[in-house]
Tab-separated table of C-alpha atoms in Angstrom:
chain	number	residue	atom	x	y	z
A	477	UNK	CA	0.000	0.000	0.000
A	478	UNK	CA	1.227	3.484	-0.872
A	479	UNK	CA	0.754	5.771	2.128
A	480	UNK	CA	-0.173	9.286	1.011
A	481	UNK	CA	-2.293	10.584	3.886
A	482	UNK	CA	-1.076	10.090	7.443
A	483	UNK	CA	-3.324	10.542	10.476
A	484	UNK	CA	-2.167	11.538	13.961
A	485	UNK	CA	-4.472	11.269	16.987
A	486	UNK	CA	-3.354	13.783	19.601
A	487	UNK	CA	-1.582	17.098	19.093
A	488	UNK	CA	0.469	17.216	22.281
A	489	UNK	CA	4.229	16.918	22.577
A	490	UNK	CA	4.413	13.526	20.892
A	491	UNK	CA	1.540	13.990	18.449
A	492	UNK	CA	2.699	17.274	16.956
A	493	UNK	CA	6.238	15.934	16.712
A	494	UNK	CA	5.031	12.891	14.763
A	495	UNK	CA	2.901	15.133	12.536
A	496	UNK	CA	5.945	17.317	11.840
A	497	UNK	CA	8.219	14.459	10.732
A	498	UNK	CA	5.449	12.930	8.616
A	499	UNK	CA	4.768	16.236	6.835
A	500	UNK	CA	8.511	16.849	6.420
A	501	UNK	CA	8.777	13.486	4.643
A	502	UNK	CA	6.208	14.672	2.076
A	503	UNK	CA	3.018	13.081	3.399
A	504	UNK	CA	-0.273	14.879	3.793
A	505	UNK	CA	-1.090	14.888	7.510
A	506	UNK	CA	-4.378	15.072	9.410
A	507	UNK	CA	-3.766	15.916	13.087
A	508	UNK	CA	-6.760	15.610	15.396
A	509	UNK	CA	-7.443	16.364	19.022
A	510	UNK	CA	-10.497	16.536	21.280
A	511	UNK	CA	-10.776	20.286	20.674
A	512	UNK	CA	-9.703	22.556	17.836
A	513	UNK	CA	-7.919	24.794	20.353
A	514	UNK	CA	-5.649	21.908	21.361
A	515	UNK	CA	-4.976	21.107	17.703
A	516	UNK	CA	-4.178	24.768	16.967
A	517	UNK	CA	-1.736	24.809	19.885
A	518	UNK	CA	-0.019	21.707	18.468
A	519	UNK	CA	0.225	23.290	15.023
A	520	UNK	CA	1.647	26.470	16.567
A	521	UNK	CA	4.364	24.394	18.220
A	522	UNK	CA	5.282	22.853	14.860
A	523	UNK	CA	5.433	26.335	13.316
A	524	UNK	CA	7.688	27.522	16.157
A	525	UNK	CA	10.141	24.644	15.686
A	526	UNK	CA	10.214	25.071	11.906
A	527	UNK	CA	10.829	28.814	12.282
A	528	UNK	CA	13.851	28.076	14.482
A	529	UNK	CA	15.112	25.667	11.820
A	530	UNK	CA	14.796	28.420	9.218
A	531	UNK	CA	16.773	30.807	11.459
A	532	UNK	CA	19.506	28.181	11.854
A	533	UNK	CA	19.639	27.610	8.096
A	534	UNK	CA	18.521	23.978	8.367
A	535	UNK	CA	15.531	24.523	6.073
A	536	UNK	CA	14.354	27.331	3.810
A	537	UNK	CA	11.298	29.527	4.408
A	538	UNK	CA	9.736	27.823	1.378
A	539	UNK	CA	10.318	24.405	2.964
A	540	UNK	CA	8.657	25.596	6.165
A	541	UNK	CA	5.581	26.831	4.305
A	542	UNK	CA	5.378	23.601	2.305
A	543	UNK	CA	5.541	21.450	5.457
A	544	UNK	CA	2.863	23.484	7.217
A	545	UNK	CA	0.745	23.394	4.063
A	546	UNK	CA	0.644	19.605	4.240
A	547	UNK	CA	-0.853	19.588	7.764
A	548	UNK	CA	-4.605	19.800	8.355
A	549	UNK	CA	-6.009	20.023	11.897
A	550	UNK	CA	-9.390	18.827	13.092
A	551	UNK	CA	-11.424	18.016	16.186
A	552	UNK	CA	-13.529	15.441	14.345
A	553	UNK	CA	-12.123	11.913	14.519
A	554	UNK	CA	-14.253	11.016	11.496
A	555	UNK	CA	-11.792	12.945	9.323
A	556	UNK	CA	-9.436	9.990	9.803
A	557	UNK	CA	-11.518	8.221	7.149
A	558	UNK	CA	-9.181	9.905	4.638
A	559	UNK	CA	-6.018	8.436	6.178
A	560	UNK	CA	-4.088	5.443	4.837
A	561	UNK	CA	-2.088	5.066	8.058
A	562	UNK	CA	-2.957	6.377	11.532
A	563	UNK	CA	-0.781	6.810	14.629
A	564	UNK	CA	-2.557	7.206	17.955
A	565	UNK	CA	-0.576	9.436	20.343
A	566	UNK	CA	-3.151	10.085	23.057
A	567	UNK	CA	-2.666	10.028	26.827
A	568	UNK	CA	-1.193	6.774	28.180
A	569	UNK	CA	-4.526	5.424	29.430
A	570	UNK	CA	-5.688	1.988	28.400
A	571	UNK	CA	-9.407	2.808	28.444
A	572	UNK	CA	-8.883	5.893	26.268
A	573	UNK	CA	-6.749	4.049	23.725
A	574	UNK	CA	-9.234	1.172	23.555
A	575	UNK	CA	-12.069	3.576	22.731
A	576	UNK	CA	-10.005	5.375	20.093
A	577	UNK	CA	-9.170	2.111	18.350
A	578	UNK	CA	-12.768	0.916	18.434
A	579	UNK	CA	-13.799	4.219	16.832
A	580	UNK	CA	-10.983	4.169	14.260
A	581	UNK	CA	-11.913	0.627	13.273
A	582	UNK	CA	-15.360	1.886	12.300
A	583	UNK	CA	-14.175	5.143	10.703
A	584	UNK	CA	-11.115	4.138	8.672
A	585	UNK	CA	-11.131	2.240	5.401
A	586	UNK	CA	-10.584	-1.529	5.520
A	587	UNK	CA	-7.013	-1.247	4.199
A	588	UNK	CA	-5.894	1.458	6.654
A	589	UNK	CA	-3.140	0.585	9.137
A	590	UNK	CA	-3.847	1.549	12.756
A	591	UNK	CA	-0.756	2.092	14.894
A	592	UNK	CA	-0.196	3.240	18.450
A	593	UNK	CA	2.581	5.286	20.016
A	594	UNK	CA	1.887	3.647	23.386
A	595	UNK	CA	4.866	3.610	25.742
A	596	UNK	CA	4.000	0.343	27.448
A	597	UNK	CA	0.540	-1.147	26.760
A	598	UNK	CA	0.746	-4.492	24.897
A	599	UNK	CA	-0.177	-4.182	21.219
A	600	UNK	CA	-2.221	-7.399	21.171
A	601	UNK	CA	-4.494	-5.966	23.840
A	602	UNK	CA	-5.116	-2.845	21.755
A	603	UNK	CA	-5.505	-4.823	18.510
A	604	UNK	CA	-8.210	-6.963	20.128
A	605	UNK	CA	-10.440	-3.877	20.225
A	606	UNK	CA	-10.663	-3.956	16.418
A	607	UNK	CA	-11.842	-6.290	13.669
A	608	UNK	CA	-8.469	-5.867	11.906
A	609	UNK	CA	-5.826	-7.053	14.411
A	610	UNK	CA	-3.526	-7.984	11.510
A	611	UNK	CA	-3.397	-4.266	10.622
A	612	UNK	CA	-2.613	-3.006	14.146
A	613	UNK	CA	0.974	-2.337	15.214
A	614	UNK	CA	3.074	-0.371	17.681
A	615	UNK	CA	5.060	2.601	16.358
A	616	UNK	CA	6.763	4.033	19.435
A	617	UNK	CA	8.565	7.314	18.757
A	618	UNK	CA	11.014	8.884	21.196
A	619	UNK	CA	10.729	12.388	22.671
A	620	UNK	CA	11.432	14.919	21.176
A	621	UNK	CA	10.262	13.262	17.961
A	622	UNK	CA	11.900	15.608	15.398
A	623	UNK	CA	15.319	15.068	17.055
A	624	UNK	CA	15.377	11.462	18.278
A	625	UNK	CA	16.245	8.862	15.654
A	626	UNK	CA	14.690	5.736	17.159
A	627	UNK	CA	11.290	4.208	16.445
A	628	UNK	CA	10.398	0.981	18.231
A	629	UNK	CA	8.253	-1.179	15.949
A	630	UNK	CA	6.175	-3.706	17.882
A	631	UNK	CA	3.949	-6.301	16.279
A	632	UNK	CA	1.104	-7.917	18.166
A	633	UNK	CA	0.492	-11.645	17.928
A	634	UNK	CA	-1.843	-11.101	14.939
A	635	UNK	CA	0.089	-8.326	13.142
A	636	UNK	CA	0.796	-9.327	9.538
A	637	UNK	CA	4.200	-9.287	7.860
A	638	UNK	CA	2.852	-6.740	5.378
A	639	UNK	CA	1.820	-4.360	8.169
A	640	UNK	CA	5.200	-4.763	9.850
A	641	UNK	CA	7.174	-4.089	6.663
A	642	UNK	CA	5.068	-1.050	5.778
A	643	UNK	CA	5.587	0.418	9.259
A	644	UNK	CA	9.325	-0.317	9.145
A	645	UNK	CA	9.661	1.334	5.735
A	646	UNK	CA	7.591	4.324	6.857
A	647	UNK	CA	9.895	4.799	9.858
A	648	UNK	CA	12.861	4.957	7.500
A	649	UNK	CA	10.991	7.378	5.218
A	650	UNK	CA	10.673	9.650	8.263
A	651	UNK	CA	14.456	9.598	8.644
A	652	UNK	CA	14.304	7.333	11.703
A	653	UNK	CA	16.094	4.115	12.605
A	654	UNK	CA	13.551	1.401	13.427
A	655	UNK	CA	14.214	-1.362	15.959
A	656	UNK	CA	11.927	-4.347	16.485
A	657	UNK	CA	10.671	-5.100	19.992
A	658	UNK	CA	8.556	-8.042	21.132
A	659	UNK	CA	5.079	-7.390	22.516
A	660	UNK	CA	5.784	-7.337	26.255
A	661	UNK	CA	4.782	-4.511	28.643
A	662	UNK	CA	7.184	-1.595	28.193
A	663	UNK	CA	8.765	-3.186	25.089
A	664	UNK	CA	12.559	-2.525	25.149
A	665	UNK	CA	12.982	1.208	25.758
A	666	UNK	CA	10.693	1.704	28.721
A	667	UNK	CA	11.291	-1.703	30.279
A	668	UNK	CA	14.869	-0.515	30.790
A	669	UNK	CA	14.436	3.253	31.155
A	670	UNK	CA	11.462	3.567	33.511
A	671	UNK	CA	12.736	1.203	36.239
A	672	UNK	CA	15.934	3.295	36.222
A	673	UNK	CA	13.918	6.495	36.643
A	674	UNK	CA	11.774	4.828	39.320
A	675	UNK	CA	14.925	3.784	41.208
A	676	UNK	CA	16.213	7.357	41.024
A	677	UNK	CA	12.935	8.482	42.621
A	678	UNK	CA	13.442	5.848	45.340
A	679	UNK	CA	16.926	7.291	45.960
A	680	UNK	CA	15.346	10.711	46.483
A	681	UNK	CA	12.566	9.173	48.602
A	682	UNK	CA	15.062	7.403	50.866
A	683	UNK	CA	17.355	10.432	51.152
A	684	UNK	CA	20.274	8.764	49.369
A	685	UNK	CA	20.933	12.053	47.577
A	686	UNK	CA	19.382	15.348	46.580
A	687	UNK	CA	17.695	15.682	43.198
A	688	UNK	CA	20.735	17.607	41.916
A	689	UNK	CA	23.229	15.032	43.210
A	690	UNK	CA	21.253	12.089	41.799
A	691	UNK	CA	21.087	13.718	38.364
A	692	UNK	CA	24.757	14.801	38.506
A	693	UNK	CA	25.894	11.250	39.263
A	694	UNK	CA	24.054	9.889	36.233
A	695	UNK	CA	25.149	12.706	33.920
A	696	UNK	CA	28.830	12.753	34.855
A	697	UNK	CA	29.279	9.179	36.066
A	698	UNK	CA	27.286	7.423	33.319
A	699	UNK	CA	27.576	10.128	30.646
A	700	UNK	CA	23.810	10.506	30.308
A	701	UNK	CA	22.816	13.765	28.581
A	702	UNK	CA	20.127	14.367	31.225
A	703	UNK	CA	19.642	13.126	34.764
A	704	UNK	CA	16.781	10.664	35.428
A	705	UNK	CA	14.733	13.079	37.563
A	706	UNK	CA	14.991	15.888	35.003
A	707	UNK	CA	14.124	13.329	32.312
A	708	UNK	CA	11.072	12.224	34.288
A	709	UNK	CA	9.923	15.851	34.383
A	710	UNK	CA	10.358	16.049	30.604
A	711	UNK	CA	8.429	12.822	29.979
A	712	UNK	CA	5.694	13.761	32.465
A	713	UNK	CA	5.423	12.175	35.902
A	714	UNK	CA	1.895	10.966	35.139
A	715	UNK	CA	3.216	9.121	32.087
A	716	UNK	CA	6.085	7.656	34.127
A	717	UNK	CA	3.631	6.418	36.743
A	718	UNK	CA	1.298	4.959	34.100
A	719	UNK	CA	4.181	3.028	32.512
A	720	UNK	CA	5.407	1.692	35.867
A	721	UNK	CA	1.868	0.574	36.714
A	722	UNK	CA	1.618	-1.214	33.357
A	723	UNK	CA	4.945	-2.981	34.028
A	724	UNK	CA	3.920	-3.895	37.581
A	725	UNK	CA	0.529	-5.184	36.468
A	726	UNK	CA	1.960	-7.004	33.454
A	727	UNK	CA	4.790	-8.850	35.195
A	728	UNK	CA	3.488	-9.062	38.805
A	729	UNK	CA	7.094	-8.449	39.897
A	730	UNK	CA	7.826	-6.185	42.883
A	731	UNK	CA	10.847	-4.680	41.143
A	732	UNK	CA	8.401	-2.687	39.013
A	733	UNK	CA	6.466	-1.248	41.993
A	734	UNK	CA	6.090	2.520	41.472
A	735	UNK	CA	7.824	4.604	44.126
A	736	UNK	CA	5.305	6.142	46.564
A	737	UNK	CA	6.943	9.548	46.061
A	738	UNK	CA	6.242	9.387	42.313
A	739	UNK	CA	2.590	8.624	43.034
A	740	UNK	CA	2.446	11.430	45.621
A	741	UNK	CA	3.725	13.995	43.101
A	742	UNK	CA	1.231	12.892	40.462
A	743	UNK	CA	-1.659	13.037	42.945
A	744	UNK	CA	-0.567	16.594	43.833
A	745	UNK	CA	-0.667	17.566	40.160
A	746	UNK	CA	3.122	17.997	39.997
A	747	UNK	CA	3.617	16.406	36.594
A	748	UNK	CA	6.890	18.004	35.481
A	749	UNK	CA	7.523	20.538	32.762
A	750	UNK	CA	3.948	20.598	31.497
A	751	UNK	CA	2.669	21.858	34.876
A	752	UNK	CA	5.818	23.919	35.611
A	753	UNK	CA	6.504	21.791	38.685
A	754	UNK	CA	7.816	18.288	39.191
A	755	UNK	CA	11.093	17.237	40.747
A	756	UNK	CA	12.252	20.685	39.614
A	757	UNK	CA	10.442	24.013	39.185
A	758	UNK	CA	10.122	25.476	35.668
């Protein structure tokens, strides 16, 4: 199948980043959200990033206008009927994703591929919400999408070889490097990353070190570009908690138990950068 129109569900940090790389690759993009105001905010973020790229000489003003001209925003999920390939990038909530996939299954054409940017929820579980499980796949981008090169490609138990190859090729078309992960909770990236972040939160919780010292140790001792607590703030503490809960529920192993301090921050509404307060103030 030749993908010409690419749908993105969600216009937040991940969604607008995915929309940007898809439009940059030459595809027509439909980006939807639950309100047009949210979608407009996502489009404005894309415009801001592209403008910076023009200033740095990475792209021309004409390129910027062409990319933006390929993006259409909407608040009506039914507009996804025009898409050949859809990526869902909504909040990391199983009930929400299930509903979106049930709706997409009814809205999209029978040949359309339905993919999810889920950070941790098993693909087979999402695919079971549709009548086309062979056309459902995981396409997990990294944050920030325009910069990070990796895309985890995860097939569910019913995902066809054709769907997998198309998704792999599309990742490369976007200028990304795909890596295949098996359909286990957290896949590869977050099965490794989130327990590390969770352990850093435990270190803070137990008074092993201050937030600055914990992050400094990982940056200078392990050569990480960002400390785990600052990274958690960037990801969103609610997302970190949701992923840890998925790992804990999926494996029934105490090593994945979310730190009580992480849960306390989320319950207080301290979600990181997006609320201007998390482990650090912004």
